[in-house]
Coordinates of C-alpha atoms and ligand atoms in Angstrom, one line a residue:
X1 CA 70.9 23.6 87.2
X2 CA 70.0 20.2 88.8
X3 CA 69.9 18.5 85.5
X4 CA 73.0 16.4 85.1
X5 CA 71.8 15.5 81.6
X6 CA 73.1 18.9 80.5
X7 CA 76.6 17.8 81.3
X8 CA 76.4 14.8 79.0
X9 CA 74.7 16.9 76.4
X10 CA 77.2 19.7 76.3
X11 CA 80.2 17.5 77.1
X12 CA 79.7 15.1 74.3
X13 CA 81.6 16.0 71.1
X14 CA 78.9 14.2 69.1
X15 CA 76.2 16.4 70.6
X16 CA 78.0 19.6 69.6
X17 CA 78.7 18.4 66.0
X18 CA 75.2 17.1 65.8
X19 CA 73.7 20.5 66.6
X20 CA 76.1 22.2 64.2
X21 CA 74.7 20.1 61.5
X22 CA 71.2 20.8 62.5
X23 CA 71.6 24.5 62.1
X24 CA 73.9 24.3 59.1
X25 CA 71.6 22.1 57.1
X26 CA 68.5 24.3 57.4
X27 CA 67.9 24.3 53.6
X28 CA 69.8 27.4 52.7
X29 CA 70.0 30.9 54.1
X30 CA 66.5 32.0 53.1
X31 CA 65.0 29.4 55.4
X32 CA 64.0 30.6 58.8
X33 CA 66.0 29.4 61.8
X34 CA 64.7 26.4 63.4
X35 CA 64.1 26.1 67.2
X36 CA 66.8 23.9 68.8
X37 CA 66.1 21.5 71.6
X38 CA 68.3 23.6 74.0
X39 CA 66.6 27.0 73.1
X40 CA 65.2 29.0 76.0
X41 CA 61.6 28.7 74.6
X42 CA 61.7 24.9 75.3
X43 CA 62.4 25.6 79.0
X44 CA 59.8 28.5 79.0
X45 CA 57.0 26.2 77.7
X46 CA 58.0 23.5 80.2
X47 CA 57.7 26.0 83.1
X48 CA 54.1 26.7 82.1
X49 CA 53.0 23.0 82.4
X50 CA 50.7 22.4 85.3
X51 CA 52.9 20.9 88.0
X52 CA 52.3 19.2 91.4
X53 CA 55.8 20.3 92.4
X54 CA 56.6 16.6 93.2
X55 CA 59.6 15.0 91.7
X56 CA 59.8 11.2 91.2
X57 CA 63.2 9.6 90.9
X58 CA 63.9 6.4 89.1
X59 CA 67.0 4.5 88.1
X60 CA 67.0 2.6 84.8
X61 CA 69.8 0.2 83.9
X62 CA 70.1 -0.9 80.3
X63 CA 72.0 -4.2 80.5
X64 CA 73.0 -7.3 78.6
X65 CA 71.1 -10.1 80.1
X66 CA 70.2 -13.7 80.0
X67 CA 66.4 -13.9 80.3
X68 CA 64.3 -17.0 80.8
X69 CA 61.5 -16.8 78.3
X70 CA 59.1 -19.7 78.6
X71 CA 61.9 -22.0 79.7
X72 CA 64.3 -20.8 77.0
X73 CA 67.4 -18.9 78.0
X74 CA 67.8 -15.9 75.7
X75 CA 70.7 -13.5 75.5
X76 CA 69.4 -10.0 75.0
X77 CA 69.4 -6.4 76.2
X78 CA 66.9 -5.3 78.8
X79 CA 66.1 -2.8 81.5
X80 CA 67.5 -4.6 84.6
X81 CA 66.8 -8.3 84.3
X82 CA 63.0 -7.8 83.8
X83 CA 60.9 -8.1 80.7
X84 CA 59.2 -5.8 80.3
X85 CA 61.2 -3.4 82.4
X86 CA 59.6 -2.2 85.7
X87 CA 56.6 0.0 85.2
X88 CA 57.0 3.7 86.0
X89 CA 54.0 5.4 87.4
X90 CA 53.4 9.1 88.0
X91 CA 50.5 11.4 88.8
X92 CA 49.9 14.1 86.1
X93 CA 51.9 17.1 86.9
X94 CA 54.7 15.2 88.6
X95 CA 58.2 15.6 87.4
X96 CA 59.9 12.5 86.2
X97 CA 63.6 12.2 87.0
X98 CA 65.0 9.0 85.6
X99 CA 68.7 8.3 85.3
X100 CA 69.6 5.9 82.6
X101 CA 72.7 3.9 83.3
X102 CA 73.9 2.6 79.9
X103 CA 75.7 -0.7 80.5
X104 CA 75.2 -1.9 77.0
X105 CA 78.0 -2.3 74.5
X106 CA 76.4 0.5 72.3
X107 CA 75.1 4.0 72.7
X108 CA 71.4 4.1 73.6
X109 CA 68.6 6.6 74.6
X110 CA 65.1 6.6 76.0
X111 CA 62.1 8.0 74.1
X112 CA 58.9 8.5 76.2
X113 CA 56.4 7.3 73.7
X114 CA 53.2 9.4 73.5
X115 CA 54.0 12.0 76.1
X116 CA 54.4 15.6 75.1
X117 CA 57.7 16.2 76.9
X118 CA 60.2 19.0 76.6
X119 CA 62.1 18.6 73.3
X120 CA 65.5 18.1 74.8
X121 CA 64.1 15.0 76.8
X122 CA 62.6 13.3 73.8
X123 CA 65.5 10.8 73.4
X124 CA 66.1 11.0 69.7
X125 CA 69.8 11.0 68.8
X126 CA 70.9 13.3 66.0
X127 CA 67.7 15.3 66.6
X128 CA 67.2 16.1 70.4
X129 CA 70.3 14.8 72.1
X130 CA 73.5 12.9 71.6
X131 CA 73.1 9.1 72.2
X132 CA 74.2 8.1 75.6
X133 CA 77.6 6.4 75.1
X134 CA 78.2 2.9 76.5
X135 CA 79.3 3.1 80.1
X136 CA 77.8 6.6 80.7
X137 CA 74.7 8.0 82.3
X138 CA 72.0 10.5 81.3
X139 CA 69.2 11.9 83.4
X140 CA 65.8 12.5 81.8
X141 CA 63.9 15.1 83.6
X142 CA 60.5 16.5 82.6
X143 CA 57.0 17.3 83.8
X144 CA 54.4 14.8 82.7
X145 CA 51.3 16.8 82.4
X146 CA 48.9 14.5 80.6
X147 CA 47.4 11.4 82.2
X148 CA 47.3 8.1 80.2
X149 CA 48.9 4.9 79.1
X150 CA 52.4 5.4 77.7
X151 CA 55.6 3.5 77.4
X152 CA 59.3 4.0 76.8
X153 CA 61.9 2.5 74.6
X154 CA 65.3 3.4 73.0
X155 CA 65.4 5.4 69.8
X156 CA 68.7 4.0 68.5
X157 CA 68.9 1.6 65.5
X158 CA 66.9 -1.5 66.0
X159 CA 67.2 -1.6 69.8
X160 CA 63.4 -1.3 70.1
X161 CA 63.2 -4.9 68.9
X162 CA 65.2 -6.1 71.9
X163 CA 63.9 -6.1 75.5
X164 CA 64.5 -2.4 76.4
X165 CA 60.9 -1.3 77.0
X166 CA 58.5 -0.8 79.9
X167 CA 55.1 0.8 80.6
X168 CA 54.8 4.4 81.7
X169 CA 51.5 5.2 83.4
X170 CA 50.4 8.7 84.2
X171 CA 47.5 8.7 86.7
X172 CA 44.8 11.3 86.6
X173 CA 44.4 12.9 90.1
X174 CA 40.7 13.4 89.1
X175 CA 40.2 10.1 87.3
X176 CA 36.7 10.2 85.8
X177 CA 36.6 6.5 84.9
X178 CA 35.3 4.2 87.7
X179 CA 37.0 0.8 87.9
X180 CA 38.4 -1.5 90.6
X181 CA 41.7 -2.8 89.2
X182 CA 44.1 -2.3 86.4
X183 CA 46.0 -4.8 84.3
X184 CA 48.8 -3.5 82.2
X185 CA 49.3 -5.7 79.1
X186 CA 52.4 -5.3 76.9
X187 CA 52.5 -7.2 73.7
X188 CA 55.8 -8.0 71.9
X189 CA 57.1 -9.9 69.0
X190 CA 60.4 -11.6 69.9
X191 CA 63.4 -12.8 67.9
X192 CA 66.4 -11.4 69.7
X193 CA 68.8 -14.1 70.9
X194 CA 66.9 -16.9 69.0
X195 CA 69.4 -17.6 66.3
X196 CA 69.4 -14.0 65.2
X197 CA 69.4 -10.4 66.4
X198 CA 67.4 -7.3 65.2
X199 CA 70.6 -6.0 63.5
X200 CA 71.0 -9.2 61.4
X201 CA 67.3 -9.0 60.4
X202 CA 67.8 -5.4 59.3
X203 CA 70.8 -6.3 57.3
X204 CA 68.8 -9.0 55.6
X205 CA 65.8 -6.7 55.0
X206 CA 68.0 -4.0 53.4
X207 CA 68.8 -6.5 50.6
X208 CA 65.2 -6.2 49.5
X209 CA 62.8 -9.0 48.7
X210 CA 63.2 -9.0 45.0
X211 CA 60.6 -7.6 42.6
X212 CA 57.0 -8.7 42.4
X213 CA 57.5 -10.9 45.4
X214 CA 56.4 -10.6 49.0
X215 CA 53.1 -8.9 48.2
X216 CA 49.6 -10.1 48.0
X217 CA 50.7 -13.4 49.5
X218 CA 48.5 -15.7 51.5
X219 CA 46.5 -16.5 48.4
X220 CA 45.7 -20.1 48.0
X221 CA 45.4 -20.3 51.8
X222 CA 49.0 -21.3 52.2
X223 CA 49.7 -18.6 54.8
X224 CA 52.9 -16.7 55.3
X225 CA 56.2 -18.3 54.2
X226 CA 59.6 -17.8 55.8
X227 CA 62.6 -16.7 53.9
X228 CA 65.3 -16.8 56.5
X229 CA 64.3 -14.1 59.1
X230 CA 61.9 -12.5 56.6
X231 CA 58.3 -13.4 56.0
X232 CA 56.5 -13.5 52.6
X233 CA 52.8 -13.4 52.1
X234 CA 51.8 -12.4 55.7
X235 CA 48.4 -11.1 54.7
X236 CA 45.6 -9.4 56.7
X237 CA 42.3 -8.1 55.6
X238 CA 42.2 -5.7 58.5
X239 CA 45.5 -4.2 57.4
X240 CA 44.6 -4.1 53.7
X241 CA 47.1 -6.8 52.6
X242 CA 50.7 -7.3 53.5
X243 CA 50.8 -7.4 57.3
X244 CA 54.5 -7.6 58.1
X245 CA 58.0 -8.3 56.9
X246 CA 59.6 -10.2 59.7
X247 CA 59.3 -13.7 61.2
X248 CA 59.2 -13.9 65.0
X249 CA 59.6 -17.2 66.7
X250 CA 57.8 -16.0 69.8
X251 CA 54.9 -13.6 70.7
X252 CA 54.8 -12.4 74.3
X253 CA 52.4 -10.9 76.7
X254 CA 54.3 -9.2 79.6
X255 CA 57.5 -11.0 78.6
X256 CA 55.9 -14.5 78.6
X257 CA 55.0 -16.8 75.7
X258 CA 51.9 -18.9 75.3
X259 CA 53.4 -22.0 76.8
X260 CA 54.1 -20.2 80.1
X261 CA 51.4 -17.5 80.2
X262 CA 51.3 -14.4 82.4
X263 CA 48.2 -14.8 84.7
X264 CA 46.2 -12.0 86.2
X265 CA 43.9 -12.8 89.1
X266 CA 40.8 -10.9 90.0
X267 CA 37.4 -11.5 91.8
X268 CA 34.4 -12.1 89.6
X269 CA 32.5 -8.9 89.1
X270 CA 35.6 -6.8 89.2
X271 CA 35.5 -3.8 86.9
X272 CA 38.9 -4.2 85.3
X273 CA 40.8 -1.5 83.2
X274 CA 43.1 -3.3 80.8
X275 CA 45.9 -1.0 79.4
X276 CA 47.0 -2.7 76.2
X277 CA 50.4 -1.6 74.7
X278 CA 51.9 -2.9 71.5
X279 CA 55.7 -2.9 72.0
X280 CA 56.3 -5.0 68.9
X281 CA 58.8 -4.2 66.1
X282 CA 56.9 -5.5 63.1
X283 CA 53.6 -7.0 64.3
X284 CA 50.1 -5.7 64.6
X285 CA 48.0 -7.6 67.2
X286 CA 44.3 -8.3 67.3
X287 CA 43.4 -8.7 70.9
X288 CA 40.3 -10.4 72.4
X289 CA 39.4 -11.6 75.9
X290 CA 37.6 -14.9 75.8
X291 CA 34.0 -14.8 77.1
X292 CA 34.0 -11.0 77.4
X293 CA 33.1 -8.0 75.3
X294 CA 35.4 -5.0 75.9
X295 CA 34.5 -1.3 76.2
X296 CA 37.2 0.9 74.6
X297 CA 37.6 4.0 76.8
X298 CA 41.0 5.4 75.7
X299 CA 43.4 5.2 72.9
X300 CA 47.0 6.4 73.1
X301 CA 46.3 7.8 76.5
X302 CA 43.3 10.0 75.5
X303 CA 39.7 9.3 76.3
X304 CA 37.2 8.4 73.5
X305 CA 33.4 8.0 73.5
X306 CA 33.0 4.5 75.0
X307 CA 32.5 1.8 72.4
X308 CA 31.8 -1.9 73.1
X309 CA 33.7 -4.3 70.8
X310 CA 34.8 -8.0 70.6
X311 CA 38.4 -7.2 69.7
X312 CA 40.8 -4.4 69.2
X313 CA 43.6 -4.0 66.7
X314 CA 46.9 -2.4 67.8
X315 CA 49.7 -1.3 65.4
X316 CA 53.2 -1.0 66.8
X317 CA 53.3 1.8 69.4
X318 CA 49.5 2.1 69.8
X319 CA 47.7 1.7 73.1
X320 CA 44.1 1.0 73.9
X321 CA 42.5 1.0 77.3
X322 CA 39.4 -1.2 77.7
X323 CA 37.0 -1.9 80.5
X324 CA 35.6 -5.4 81.3
X325 CA 33.5 -6.8 84.1
X326 CA 35.2 -10.0 85.0
X327 CA 33.2 -13.2 84.8
X328 CA 33.7 -16.3 86.9
X329 CA 36.3 -18.7 85.5
X330 CA 39.6 -18.8 83.6
X331 CA 39.7 -16.7 80.4
X332 CA 42.3 -16.4 77.7
X333 CA 43.5 -12.9 76.6
X334 CA 44.7 -13.7 73.1
X335 CA 46.8 -11.4 70.8
X336 CA 46.7 -12.7 67.3
X337 CA 49.8 -11.7 65.3
X338 CA 48.0 -10.2 62.3
X339 CA 48.8 -12.2 59.2
X340 CA 51.4 -14.3 60.9
X341 CA 49.4 -17.3 62.0
X342 CA 50.6 -17.0 65.6
X343 CA 49.3 -15.9 68.9
X344 CA 50.4 -14.5 72.2
X345 CA 48.4 -15.5 75.3
X346 CA 47.8 -14.4 78.9
X347 CA 45.2 -15.6 81.4
X348 CA 42.6 -13.8 83.4
X349 CA 41.7 -16.0 86.4
X350 CA 38.7 -15.3 88.7
X351 CA 37.7 -18.8 89.7
X352 CA 38.5 -22.4 89.4
X353 CA 38.7 -24.2 86.2
X354 CA 41.2 -25.5 83.7
X355 CA 43.3 -23.0 81.8
X356 CA 42.9 -23.1 78.1
X357 CA 45.8 -24.4 76.0
X358 CA 48.5 -22.3 74.3
X359 CA 46.7 -22.4 70.9
X360 CA 43.3 -21.2 72.1
X361 CA 41.6 -18.8 69.7
X362 CA 38.4 -17.2 71.1
X363 CA 35.6 -16.6 68.6
X364 CA 35.6 -13.0 69.6
X365 CA 38.8 -12.5 67.6
X366 CA 36.5 -12.7 64.6
X367 CA 33.8 -10.6 66.1
X368 CA 33.2 -6.8 66.0
X369 CA 36.3 -4.7 65.7
X370 CA 36.4 -0.9 65.2
X371 CA 39.2 1.0 63.6
X372 CA 40.7 4.0 65.3
X373 CA 39.1 6.1 62.5
X374 CA 35.6 5.0 63.7
X375 CA 36.1 6.2 67.3
X376 CA 35.1 9.7 68.5
X377 CA 37.2 11.8 70.8
X378 CA 35.7 12.4 74.2
X379 CA 34.4 16.0 74.5
X380 CA 37.0 16.8 77.2
X381 CA 39.9 16.3 74.7
X382 CA 38.3 17.3 71.4
X383 CA 40.2 20.1 69.6
X384 CA 38.2 23.3 69.3
X385 CA 36.9 24.1 65.8
X386 CA 39.5 26.0 63.9
X387 CA 40.7 26.3 60.4
X388 CA 44.2 25.1 59.8
X389 CA 47.0 27.7 59.6
X390 CA 49.3 25.4 57.8
X391 CA 49.0 22.1 55.9
X392 CA 51.5 19.4 55.2
X393 CA 51.3 16.2 53.4
X394 CA 53.3 13.3 54.6
X395 CA 53.4 10.8 51.8
X396 CA 54.6 7.4 52.7
X397 CA 56.7 5.9 49.9
X398 CA 58.8 2.9 49.1
X399 CA 58.3 -0.8 49.1
X400 CA 59.5 -4.3 49.9
X401 CA 61.3 -4.9 46.6
X402 CA 64.1 -2.5 47.4
X403 CA 63.3 -2.0 51.1
X404 CA 63.4 1.8 50.5
X405 CA 60.7 3.0 52.9
X406 CA 60.8 6.8 53.0
X407 CA 58.7 9.9 53.4
X408 CA 58.0 11.9 50.2
X409 CA 60.5 9.7 48.4
X410 CA 63.4 10.9 50.7
X411 CA 65.0 8.5 53.2
X412 CA 65.7 10.2 56.5
X413 CA 69.3 11.2 56.8
X414 CA 70.6 11.1 60.4
X415 CA 73.5 13.5 59.6
X416 CA 71.1 16.0 58.1
X417 CA 67.7 15.4 59.7
X418 CA 66.3 18.8 58.7
X419 CA 66.4 17.7 55.0
X420 CA 63.1 15.9 55.9
X421 CA 61.7 18.8 57.9
X422 CA 58.2 20.1 57.8
X423 CA 58.2 23.6 59.2
X424 CA 55.6 24.9 61.6
X425 CA 55.4 27.9 64.0
X426 CA 54.4 28.0 67.6
X427 CA 50.6 28.5 68.1
X428 CA 49.4 27.1 64.8
X429 CA 46.6 24.6 64.0
X430 CA 48.5 22.2 61.8
X431 CA 46.7 19.9 59.4
X432 CA 48.6 16.8 58.2
X433 CA 47.5 14.5 55.5
X434 CA 49.1 11.1 56.1
X435 CA 49.0 9.6 52.6
X436 CA 50.0 6.0 52.1
X437 CA 51.2 5.5 48.5
X438 CA 52.7 2.1 49.3
X439 CA 51.0 -1.3 49.2
X440 CA 51.6 -1.9 52.9
X441 CA 50.1 -0.5 56.1
X442 CA 52.2 1.7 58.4
X443 CA 51.7 2.8 62.0
X444 CA 52.6 6.5 61.9
X445 CA 53.9 8.0 65.1
X446 CA 54.3 11.7 65.9
X447 CA 56.5 12.8 68.8
X448 CA 55.7 15.6 71.2
X449 CA 52.0 16.1 70.2
X450 CA 48.8 14.2 70.1
X451 CA 46.8 14.8 66.9
X452 CA 43.1 14.4 66.3
X453 CA 42.0 12.1 63.5
X454 CA 39.6 14.0 61.2
X455 CA 37.0 16.5 62.5
X456 CA 36.0 14.6 65.7
X457 CA 38.0 11.4 65.7
X458 CA 40.2 10.2 68.5
X459 CA 43.3 11.9 69.8
X460 CA 46.3 9.8 68.8
X461 CA 50.0 9.8 68.6
X462 CA 50.3 6.5 66.6
X463 CA 47.9 5.8 63.7
X464 CA 47.5 2.9 61.4
X465 CA 47.5 4.2 57.8
X466 CA 46.3 1.5 55.3
X467 CA 47.6 1.1 51.8
X468 CA 46.2 3.7 49.5
X469 CA 44.6 5.6 52.5
X470 CA 44.9 9.3 53.2
X471 CA 44.0 10.5 56.7
X472 CA 43.8 14.1 57.7
X473 CA 44.8 14.9 61.2
X474 CA 45.1 18.1 63.2
X475 CA 47.3 19.2 66.0
X476 CA 48.1 22.4 67.8
X477 CA 51.8 23.4 67.7
X478 CA 52.3 24.1 71.4
X479 CA 55.5 22.3 72.2
X480 CA 58.4 23.9 70.4
X481 CA 61.4 21.9 69.1
X482 CA 62.2 19.3 66.5
X483 CA 59.9 16.3 66.5
X484 CA 60.2 13.1 64.7
X485 CA 57.3 11.8 62.7
X486 CA 57.9 8.2 61.5
X487 CA 56.7 4.7 60.9
X488 CA 56.8 2.7 64.1
X489 CA 57.7 -0.5 62.2
X490 CA 61.3 -0.4 63.5
X491 CA 62.8 -1.7 60.3
X492 CA 60.8 0.8 58.1
X493 CA 61.8 3.7 60.3
X494 CA 65.4 2.6 60.4
X495 CA 65.8 2.5 56.7
X496 CA 64.3 6.0 56.3
X497 CA 60.5 6.3 56.8
X498 CA 61.1 9.3 59.1
X499 CA 60.7 13.0 59.0
X500 CA 60.6 16.0 61.4
X501 CA 58.2 18.6 62.4
X502 CA 60.4 21.5 63.1
X503 CA 59.3 24.8 64.7
X504 CA 60.7 27.9 63.2
X505 CA 62.1 30.4 65.7
Ligands
CU1 CU1 56.1 1.3 57.8

C-alpha cells in the first residue's frame, strides 16, 4: 500500500464519522446501499484504466503568502508563492502522485476538475475524504487516463476564490491536432486581500439582497452597481440577464492584471493552441484575441468539430482550447467580465509595435460567439446511440433575495450529503435534465464523468445553464462512487446548490 493518503483518511476521526454518516443517512433501510469511496470496486475500476506504468511525483504546498499583483501587495493563500500555481503536466495513462502539504490555518483539499479520477481521490470533504487538517499532508494518487485541459483547486468553503489553483494538462501520446506551441491562459476574478476575503463576501451574500432587487438591472444603461462587496444589476444578454453577484476589484490572466499584463511571445505564422481556463468564483468571461479569429477545437478537455469564432464565453470551471495562426505584431487577449464592465488582459507578441493600453476592447468581443450547445462532439468521443436506463432531473432553485441557491429546493447538507443523492448503478446510460428554474444562469459541474450535451453536442463537465433553460445531457456510469454535481459559482455552491450522483452497490 504505497498510498500514504490512506493513513490520513483512516487515521482522521472526522473521516470515520463522516463515512458513518454517509451510510447511516441513506434514506432509510429500504434504500439500497451506496458505494463508498473506499469500496473495492473503486480500486478495481482504477486498475482497468489504460496505464503507461509511469508515476509522476509532485509536491504542492498550500501556503499563506504575500503576492505582488500588478504592483499591489496582496495577502492571500496560494500554491507556493506563484499565481496560478505551477502547471502540472502528464501524459495520458500516467499516474499522478501529488503530496499536498497544508500550511494554511484551515483544513483544505484538492479537487482535480474535469478528470474522471478514482472516487477516493476526488478531494471533496464530507463526500470522498476528510479535509486535510492544517499542518498535515495528504497524497493524491490516481491514473489520469484522458487527455485534455484540466485544472485543480480546493473543495473547502470559499477557498476556490483565493489563489489556490493551477492548470493540469494531460497530453495525448497520439495527439491528432497539429500545432507548434501552447499557451495556457487562466482567467480569475480577484478580491482576496483587497479590503475583504471570500469568507466575508459569503457572509454578506448570505444576508440576501432584499426582495425585488438585484435582478434585471443594467436597465437605463447605468451598468452594475456596487453594494459593498456585492453587485447589483450586472446584466448580460449572453447569460440571459443577471450575470453575477460579486464585485471584484481585479480581473487576472495568469495572475496578472491589465496594468501589468502577462505577455506570450511567438513567431508570426505559429500555429498556437490556447488553452483557456476560467478559474473565477463568480465571473463568466468572454474572450477574444485582437486581430484574429479563433478555431474552437476542444471544450472541457474533449474534442469538438472545429468551429471558427470571434470570441468564446467561459463560465466558471469551463475550458476551451482554440487554435490561432499568429499574425505579426502585438495583440491583446481580452477577457471581458460578463456584465461587470471590466476586463482582464494579456498580450500576444510576435513582432515590434506598441502594446495596447489596459482598457483595450477588440471589436471581435462583439463578433460571432457560439454557445456550447451549438458545438458538436468530435466523432472520436461521441457517445454511442443508446436509450437511457435512468433519468434524473436536477432542478436549480433559489434566488438572490434570500440567497437560498439549492437543487430541487433542498440545500446541500454537508453532514448528510446523501439527502441530495441521485442514485445510479454501474453500467447505465444516465440522462440528466439540468433545469434552471431561477432567474440567473449557473455553470453546472459534474465530478467524475464527462456528459454529452443533447444527442450529438459536446462532451462537457461544466455547462452554462441559462435562466429558464432545460438541457438534457447523457453520461455512462463507469466510475463508481459518490460524485458531486453542483453550481461552480463558489458562493452558490457553498450555500447549497449541490447534490450527489451516488452509485448503488
Ligand atoms: Cu449558480
